[in-house]
Every structure is written in C-alpha cells, then in structure tokens.
C-alpha atoms as one frame of an Amber mdcrd trajectory, in Angstrom:
protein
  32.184   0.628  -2.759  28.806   2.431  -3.731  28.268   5.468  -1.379  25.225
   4.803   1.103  22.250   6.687   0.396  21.984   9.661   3.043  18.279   9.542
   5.043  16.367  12.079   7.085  13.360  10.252   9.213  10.500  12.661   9.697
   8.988  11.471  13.039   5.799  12.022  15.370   4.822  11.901  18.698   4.798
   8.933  21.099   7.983   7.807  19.295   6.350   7.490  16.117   9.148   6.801
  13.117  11.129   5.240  16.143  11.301   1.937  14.307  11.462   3.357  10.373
  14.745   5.365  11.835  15.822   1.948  13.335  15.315   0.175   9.588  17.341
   2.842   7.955  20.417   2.923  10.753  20.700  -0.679  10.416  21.303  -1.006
   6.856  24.903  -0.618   5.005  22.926   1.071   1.810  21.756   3.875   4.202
  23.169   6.679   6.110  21.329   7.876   9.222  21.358  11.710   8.334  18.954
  13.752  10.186  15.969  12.856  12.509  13.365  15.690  12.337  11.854  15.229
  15.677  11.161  16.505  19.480  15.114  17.237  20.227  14.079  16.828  23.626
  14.123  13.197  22.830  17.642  13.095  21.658  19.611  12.949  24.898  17.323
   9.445  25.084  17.776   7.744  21.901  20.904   6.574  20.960  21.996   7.265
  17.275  25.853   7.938  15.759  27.153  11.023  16.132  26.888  11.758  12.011
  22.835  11.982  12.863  21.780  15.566  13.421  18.487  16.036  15.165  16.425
  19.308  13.854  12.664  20.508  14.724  12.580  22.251  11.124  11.622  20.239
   8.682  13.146  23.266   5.952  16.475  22.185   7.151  16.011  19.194   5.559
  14.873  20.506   2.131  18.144  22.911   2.441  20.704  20.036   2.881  21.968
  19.518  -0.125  23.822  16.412   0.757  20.342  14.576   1.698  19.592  12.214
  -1.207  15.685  11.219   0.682  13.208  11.957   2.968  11.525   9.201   4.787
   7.902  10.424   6.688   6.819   7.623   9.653   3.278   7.878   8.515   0.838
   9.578   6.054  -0.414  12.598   8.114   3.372  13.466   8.418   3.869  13.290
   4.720   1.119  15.655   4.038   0.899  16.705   0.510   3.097  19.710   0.863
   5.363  18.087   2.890   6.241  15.020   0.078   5.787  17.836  -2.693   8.010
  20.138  -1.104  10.645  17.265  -0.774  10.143  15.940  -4.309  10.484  19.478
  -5.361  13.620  19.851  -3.515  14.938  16.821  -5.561  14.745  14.768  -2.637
  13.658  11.189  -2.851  10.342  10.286  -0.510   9.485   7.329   1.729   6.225
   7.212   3.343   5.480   4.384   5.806   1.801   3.733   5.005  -1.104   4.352
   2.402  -1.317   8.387   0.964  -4.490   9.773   2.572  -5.369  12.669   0.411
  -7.266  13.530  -2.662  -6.025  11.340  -6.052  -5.452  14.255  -7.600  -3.086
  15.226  -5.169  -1.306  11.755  -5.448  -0.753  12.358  -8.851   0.583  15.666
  -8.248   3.289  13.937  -6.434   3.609  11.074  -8.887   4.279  13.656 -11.684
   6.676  15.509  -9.908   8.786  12.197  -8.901   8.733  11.682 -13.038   9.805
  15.212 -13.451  12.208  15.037 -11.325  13.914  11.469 -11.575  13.214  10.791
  -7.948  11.824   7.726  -6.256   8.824   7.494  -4.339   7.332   4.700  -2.136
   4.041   5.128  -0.629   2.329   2.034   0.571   1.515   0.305   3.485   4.471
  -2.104   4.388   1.758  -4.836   5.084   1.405  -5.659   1.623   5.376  -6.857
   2.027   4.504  -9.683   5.010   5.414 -12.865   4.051   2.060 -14.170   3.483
   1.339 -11.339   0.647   4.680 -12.329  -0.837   4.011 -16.365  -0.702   0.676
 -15.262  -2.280   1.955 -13.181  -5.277   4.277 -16.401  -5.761   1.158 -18.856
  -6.152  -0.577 -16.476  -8.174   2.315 -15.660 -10.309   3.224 -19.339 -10.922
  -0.273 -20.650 -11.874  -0.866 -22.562  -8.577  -4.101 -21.258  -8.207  -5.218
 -21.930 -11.849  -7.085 -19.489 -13.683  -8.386 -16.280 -11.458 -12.270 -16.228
 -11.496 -12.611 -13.466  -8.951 -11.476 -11.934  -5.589 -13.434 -11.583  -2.343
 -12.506  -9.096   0.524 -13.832  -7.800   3.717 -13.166  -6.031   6.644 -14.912
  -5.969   9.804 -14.608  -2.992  12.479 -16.437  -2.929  16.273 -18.901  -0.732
  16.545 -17.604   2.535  16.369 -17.856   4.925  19.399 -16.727   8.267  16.868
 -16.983   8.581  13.505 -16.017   6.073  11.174 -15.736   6.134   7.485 -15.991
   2.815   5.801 -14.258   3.508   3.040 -11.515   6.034   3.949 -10.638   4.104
   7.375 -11.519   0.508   6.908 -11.589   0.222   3.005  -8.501   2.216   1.462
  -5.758  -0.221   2.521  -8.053  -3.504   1.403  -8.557  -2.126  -2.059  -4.641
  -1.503  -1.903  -4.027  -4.954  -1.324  -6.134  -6.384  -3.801  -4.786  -4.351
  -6.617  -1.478  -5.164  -5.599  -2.159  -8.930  -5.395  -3.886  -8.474  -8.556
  -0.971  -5.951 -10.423  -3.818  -3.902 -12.248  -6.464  -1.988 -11.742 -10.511
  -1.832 -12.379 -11.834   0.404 -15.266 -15.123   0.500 -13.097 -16.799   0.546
  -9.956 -19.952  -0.013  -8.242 -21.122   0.796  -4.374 -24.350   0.248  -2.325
 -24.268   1.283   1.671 -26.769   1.144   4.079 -27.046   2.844   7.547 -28.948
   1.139  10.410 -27.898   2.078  13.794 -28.464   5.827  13.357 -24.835   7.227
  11.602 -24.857   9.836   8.459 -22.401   7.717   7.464 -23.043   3.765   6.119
 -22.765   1.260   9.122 -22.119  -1.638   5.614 -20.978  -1.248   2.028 -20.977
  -3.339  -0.418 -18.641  -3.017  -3.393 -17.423  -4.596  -6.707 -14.195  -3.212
  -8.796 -14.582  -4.326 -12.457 -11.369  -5.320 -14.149 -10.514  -5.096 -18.111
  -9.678  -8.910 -17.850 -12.729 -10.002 -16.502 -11.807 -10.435 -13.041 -14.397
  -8.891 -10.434 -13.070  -8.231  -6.957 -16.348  -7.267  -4.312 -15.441  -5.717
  -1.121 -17.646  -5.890   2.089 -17.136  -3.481   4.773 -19.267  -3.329   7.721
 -19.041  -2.009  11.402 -22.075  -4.563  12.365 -20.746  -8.244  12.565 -19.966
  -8.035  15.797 -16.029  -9.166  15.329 -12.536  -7.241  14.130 -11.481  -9.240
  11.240  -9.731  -8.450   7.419  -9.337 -11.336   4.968  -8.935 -11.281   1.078
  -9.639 -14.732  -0.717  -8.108 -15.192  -3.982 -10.734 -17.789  -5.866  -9.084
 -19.792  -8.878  -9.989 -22.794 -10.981  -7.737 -25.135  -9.139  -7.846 -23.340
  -5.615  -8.635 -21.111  -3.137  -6.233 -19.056  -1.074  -7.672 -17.069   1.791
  -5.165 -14.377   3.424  -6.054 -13.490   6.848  -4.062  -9.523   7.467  -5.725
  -8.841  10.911  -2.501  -8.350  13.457  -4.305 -11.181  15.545  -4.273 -13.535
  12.953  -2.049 -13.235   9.964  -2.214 -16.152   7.782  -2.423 -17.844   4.410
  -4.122 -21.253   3.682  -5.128 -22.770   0.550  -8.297 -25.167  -0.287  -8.677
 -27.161  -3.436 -11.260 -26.415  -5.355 -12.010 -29.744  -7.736 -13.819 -32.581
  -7.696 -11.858 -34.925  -7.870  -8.359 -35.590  -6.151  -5.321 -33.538  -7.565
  -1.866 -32.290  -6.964  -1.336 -29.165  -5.170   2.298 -27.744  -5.505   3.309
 -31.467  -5.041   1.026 -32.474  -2.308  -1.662 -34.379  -3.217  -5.056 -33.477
  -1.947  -8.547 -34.346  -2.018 -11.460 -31.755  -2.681 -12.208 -29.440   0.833
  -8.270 -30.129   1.659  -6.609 -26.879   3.389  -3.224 -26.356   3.354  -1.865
 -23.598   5.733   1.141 -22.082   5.582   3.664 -21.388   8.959   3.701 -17.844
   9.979   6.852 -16.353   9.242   8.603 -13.166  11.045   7.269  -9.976   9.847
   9.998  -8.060   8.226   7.838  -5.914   6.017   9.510  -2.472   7.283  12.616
  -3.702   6.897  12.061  -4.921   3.414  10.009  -2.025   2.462  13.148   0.487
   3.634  15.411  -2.085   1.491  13.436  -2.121  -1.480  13.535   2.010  -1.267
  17.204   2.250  -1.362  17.826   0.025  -4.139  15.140   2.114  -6.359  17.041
   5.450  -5.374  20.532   3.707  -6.294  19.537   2.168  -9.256  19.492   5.536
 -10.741  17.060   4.125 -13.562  13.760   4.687 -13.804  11.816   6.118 -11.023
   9.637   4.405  -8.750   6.760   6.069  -7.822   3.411   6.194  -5.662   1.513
   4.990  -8.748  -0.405   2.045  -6.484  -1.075   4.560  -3.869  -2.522   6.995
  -6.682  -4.374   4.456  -8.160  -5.881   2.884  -4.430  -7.442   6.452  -3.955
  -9.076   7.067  -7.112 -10.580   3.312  -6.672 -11.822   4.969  -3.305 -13.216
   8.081  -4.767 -14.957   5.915  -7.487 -16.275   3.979  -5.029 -17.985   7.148
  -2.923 -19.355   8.248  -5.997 -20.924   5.380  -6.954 -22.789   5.341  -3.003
 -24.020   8.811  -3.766 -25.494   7.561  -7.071 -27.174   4.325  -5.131 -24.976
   1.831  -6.569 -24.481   3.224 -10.441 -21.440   2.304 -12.114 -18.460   4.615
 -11.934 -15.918   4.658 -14.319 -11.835   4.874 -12.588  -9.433   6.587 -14.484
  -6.446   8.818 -12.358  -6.526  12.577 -13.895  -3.075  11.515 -15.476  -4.372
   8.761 -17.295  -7.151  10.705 -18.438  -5.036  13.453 -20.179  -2.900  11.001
 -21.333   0.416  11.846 -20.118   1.113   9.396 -17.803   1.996   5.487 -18.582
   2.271   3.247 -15.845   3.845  -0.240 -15.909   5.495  -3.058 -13.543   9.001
  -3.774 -13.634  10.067  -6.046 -11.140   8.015  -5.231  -8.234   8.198  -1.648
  -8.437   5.801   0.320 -10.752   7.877   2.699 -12.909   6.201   5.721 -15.110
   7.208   7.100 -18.039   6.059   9.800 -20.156   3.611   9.175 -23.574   5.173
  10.844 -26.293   2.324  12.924 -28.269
C-alpha cells in the first residue's frame, strides 16, 4: 500500500481553506498534516489528532516529513510564500488563478522543474463538469472544425475600483486557453472609459492563435447585468458555456443548414441541446488530480497555464496603452529558450531544451 501524501493547508480568515482542508482529510491518497491557521480556531474544528495546527508558516518549510503545501487562495500563496515552499522541496497547491507578475510565475514554474516538484495553480472552475463535457466535444470532433471563440464577462457597476482585466478578465482568458490547450502568439486591446474611471469601464480584446483560431474577449462594467459565458463556434456547432455561479450551464446549437446528426440526436438548424447540471466537484477533483501528479513521481506538473494566463493579461494591457496595436505573447522562459511546455494527459509537464 502506497504511503499517503502528507498535506499542510495554508488558511485565511473567515474560515477561508475550511473546505480545501476538508478535500484533503477526506481522501485515502492524503494525510491531513498541519493546518497553518488562527489556533484559536482549533478547539472548533474537528480534525484527527495526527493534524498539528501552527501560526508559522516556517514550521511548515522545516518539516521534513511534509511532501506539499496547499495555499486556500492566491493572496495566501504570495510569490515568496509558493517560492519559499518549492524551494524547500515542497510540492504547491494553490486554490485559484496566480495573481502576480508572469515573470514571477515563471520564477515558480522553473523552480518546480528544478526541483522535481509539482505545482497546480488554477482556478478549480475550469474542473466543473460543464468545462469537462466541453473539452470532451471538442476533443472528439463534435463541434467540427473550430472557427473561433467568443467570451465575455459582465460586472455591476463598480462602487471601488475595478480593473477589467486583472479582476474580471484573468480567469476568462484562463478558461479559454484551457478549453483551447494552447496559447496566442499575439494580442490586441481597445478600452474605453465613459462614466468618469482612470480605468476602462469596456475592453475589447482578440488573442491570435498560431492555428488560426481567434478568441475576442469583451469585458465591460456597463450592461447593466452580472454574467460570464464563453461560446465555442465550430463548423457543425455551437456550444455556449455559461460559468456565472447563478447559472452554470452548457448547451449546444447546430450550426447547418440543413438537418444533421448531433452526437446521435438528430436535429434541425437553430436546435439547442442543453446539458443537466451536474454536482460541482471541481475542488475535490482538483485536490485529486494534485496527489496523483506528486505520486506519480514522473514528470512535474507545473503552473505553466497559470504562467501563460498572465502574460496573455500583460499583453493585453500593453496593447490598451498602445490604442489597440498588436502585442506579441511570449513568457520570459520561452523567450530565452529554456523552457518547453507540453500536455500530457491533462496536466502540462515542462522539460528542459537541451542547447
């Protein structure tokens, strides 16, 4: 019997990492090792006796037993924090996109590869059901041939700041690289500002792919309504993907003119198809698909998507400074040519380019 992989669960306030310590507890692969966390909150949460509760997050990095680090969000993971596990030859979880410069996401993608550890760092969203019934109808040709992608997001009005891109557009452009397993070799961004903000109130976007496919991104803090949707448009269909919490969804319309066959069902042109919502067990799966990359001991996995997501974003911010010019995207690894990137199974594994 394979030894469970041994987990600390860096957590926030207001029982933030409550649930991601939950996932890990629950699962035979993992050990519940340490919770770095208010030990206040102990006495109140009930865990085995083999987890140790610490407010020092160097006790962690000391413990030489601890095969990874898990962080309950982004801000938690800060840079350092990830670097200075990674460094520690720790592997890292982080339950949501990187928020931080690309350069520092590479820093920790390099170090993973240096160090044969794993790293997740995405969103679990992109592991609902819907995103994974999607991958499966793009993957299998349902859809036909891909002519382009179309994505938007839609925020209230904000009272504070908001930044389009950063808060609204980071995790969209996530999602459509992931659906699309590659990334654009260029970028182009317009925004306009009409209620008053330094910032743009609307942006309008298109990532440029090396295969021809285009994917345009609105975002926009005017339309009145909270919405996020990403249609996939192909030759023989349409499928739209609705991630708002309120209304998570996938549907697919055909796109002929005439009456075909649509994964058996036959349908005329304008049919919709719409798929049952299934429980959301992204976290869950996202924990799961964690441990097996730490025990497969083969490759690593590594933040590569959430490297590449951010220099998509910092493209994209260049390219609204320069009114809309094109902007090349190319991760400081790939530049210097060190770093290869490719998909194995799900997981995007790096390995160095020998010179």
């Amino acid at each position: 019997m394979r030894t469970p992989v041994s987990v600390a669960v860096v957590c926030g306030a207001d029982g933030l990492g409550d649930a991601l310590a939950r996932s890990f507890d629950r699962m035979p692969q993992a050990t519940l090792r340490w919770i770095c966390d208010d030990v206040k909150r102990a006495a109140s949460i009930g865990y085995g006796p083999e987890t140790a509760w610490t407010m020092d997050f160097d006790e962690l990095l000391q413990d030489e037993d601890l095969d990874a680090i898990a962080f309950a969000s982004p801000a938690l993971a800060a840079p350092w924090r990830a670097l200075a596990a990674l460094e520690a030859e720790k592997h890292v979880f982080v339950d949501g996109q990187l928020r931080c410069a690309s350069a520092d996401a590479e820093r920790l993608v390099a170090a993973a590869t240096r160090g044969n550890r794993s790293l997740l760092a995405q969103t679990p969203a992109l592991l609902r059901p819907e995103v994974l019934r999607l991958h499966r109808l793009i993957g299998r040709g349902a859809l036909g041939e891909i002519y382009y992608v179309h994505a938007r997001r839609y925020s209230l009005r904000p009272e504070g700041d908001l930044d389009l891109l950063r808060d609204l557009g980071l995790e969209l452009v996530a999602l459509a690289l992931d659906v699309l397993g590659d990334e654009p070799v260029e970028v182009t961004a317009t925004g306009e500002s009409y209620i008053g903000r330094e910032r743009p109130d609307v942006l309008f976007s298109t990532l440029r792919f090396a295969t021809g496919i285009n994917v345009h991104v609105h975002l926009s803090c005017l339309e009145g309504e909270s919405s996020e949707q990403l249609s996939v448009v192909g030759s023989k269909a349409t499928a739209v993907l609705d991630v708002s919490e309120s209304g998570r969804s996938l549907s697919v319309a055909a796109n002929g003119a005439a009456p075909s066959v649509f994964e058996e069902l036959p349908i005329e042109p304008g049919d919709r198809i719409a798929y049952r919502q299934a429980p959301d067990d992204s976290l869950r799966l996202a924990c799961a698909r964690f441990l097996t990359a730490v025990r497969s001991h083969g490759e690593p996995s590594v933040g590569r998507e959430a490297a590449a997501a951010l220099a998509v974003v910092e493209a994209l911010e260049q390219s609204s400074r320069n009114r809309g010019a094109a902007e090349p995207v190319a991760s400081r690894a790939e530049q210097e040519g060190k770093v290869v990137a490719f998909r194995a199974g799900g997981v995007t594994s790096v390995t160095r380019q020998l010179s």
